[in-house]
């Protein structure tokens, strides 16, 4: 990924050069008098605007559904109990629960799949549109090659992480995976998060989930993230737990036990 950060120090120390390579943070930007240079300020304002836009811009549902169906996946669209974006931002609790219509849509699907995969807008539709399909495609291929069944992909809007617990419980899945847009920052507005839970149930605490964050160009590449998710699923089905009690390790996948 091209580094857009202005480097206005003519000869920054070697340690600062190395730090710029290792982080997207604003390092060695220089100054004009007591103030940051104009270019650095403009870049900051652009990043701030992109972060705000990522939070408020709605997810392109039709585009996502077309891309997922092109990969051979069945898709079900649901929403949380949040009525709109403002409601979603003010009431995180509503984003964690399925709407009645969403629950009804899932009730009509086959139950008992090994994995329920949810793709949700979260706090960055930009992150989802850029990264979710590559992660999902790689993950679905790995699941299929290992004989694991997957419920239709649940495409969720106005959703928080815990919505996957509701989805997984309704579908009777053994493992729930949610790919969700992370809160944008001033270094990245396109960061996707993956949360994986064994035996999902409504109302589970955060300590029952395992997370892979910063999935994006410049962070964890989507295909690599899919591999990490598979590692988590493997560990969960062997240990029959998830979250803080899970011991993570590399092991070939086997079919989930009953």
PDB file of N, CA and C in Angstrom, residues 192-196 210-215:
ATOM      1  N   UNK A 192     -11.475  -4.402   8.714  1.00  0.00           N
ATOM      2  CA  UNK A 192     -12.503  -5.410   8.973  1.00  0.00           C
ATOM      3  C   UNK A 192     -12.105  -6.250  10.177  1.00  0.00           C
ATOM      4  N   UNK A 193     -13.077  -6.629  10.984  1.00  0.00           N
ATOM      5  CA  UNK A 193     -12.822  -7.517  12.112  1.00  0.00           C
ATOM      6  C   UNK A 193     -13.553  -8.833  11.928  1.00  0.00           C
ATOM      7  N   UNK A 194     -13.001  -9.915  12.462  1.00  0.00           N
ATOM      8  CA  UNK A 194     -13.651 -11.228  12.442  1.00  0.00           C
ATOM      9  C   UNK A 194     -13.765 -11.728  13.877  1.00  0.00           C
ATOM     10  N   UNK A 195     -14.960 -12.126  14.265  1.00  0.00           N
ATOM     11  CA  UNK A 195     -15.211 -12.652  15.607  1.00  0.00           C
ATOM     12  C   UNK A 195     -15.781 -14.058  15.472  1.00  0.00           C
ATOM     13  N   UNK A 196     -15.219 -14.991  16.230  1.00  0.00           N
ATOM     14  CA  UNK A 196     -15.586 -16.402  16.118  1.00  0.00           C
ATOM     15  C   UNK A 196     -16.028 -16.907  17.489  1.00  0.00           C
ATOM     16  N   UNK A 210     -13.443 -14.991  20.059  1.00  0.00           N
ATOM     17  CA  UNK A 210     -12.055 -14.753  19.636  1.00  0.00           C
ATOM     18  C   UNK A 210     -12.079 -13.804  18.451  1.00  0.00           C
ATOM     19  N   UNK A 211     -11.115 -12.901  18.403  1.00  0.00           N
ATOM     20  CA  UNK A 211     -11.135 -11.828  17.410  1.00  0.00           C
ATOM     21  C   UNK A 211      -9.864 -11.804  16.575  1.00  0.00           C
ATOM     22  N   UNK A 212     -10.039 -11.536  15.289  1.00  0.00           N
ATOM     23  CA  UNK A 212      -8.938 -11.192  14.386  1.00  0.00           C
ATOM     24  C   UNK A 212      -9.262  -9.803  13.849  1.00  0.00           C
ATOM     25  N   UNK A 213      -8.430  -8.828  14.127  1.00  0.00           N
ATOM     26  CA  UNK A 213      -8.731  -7.449  13.753  1.00  0.00           C
ATOM     27  C   UNK A 213      -7.777  -6.939  12.675  1.00  0.00           C
ATOM     28  N   UNK A 214      -8.106  -5.757  12.162  1.00  0.00           N
ATOM     29  CA  UNK A 214      -7.262  -5.056  11.193  1.00  0.00           C
ATOM     30  C   UNK A 214      -7.064  -5.860   9.910  1.00  0.00           C
ATOM     31  N   UNK A 215      -8.145  -6.458   9.423  1.00  0.00           N
ATOM     32  CA  UNK A 215      -8.097  -7.191   8.155  1.00  0.00           C
ATOM     33  C   UNK A 215      -8.258  -6.175   7.030  1.00  0.00           C
TER      34      UNK A 215
END
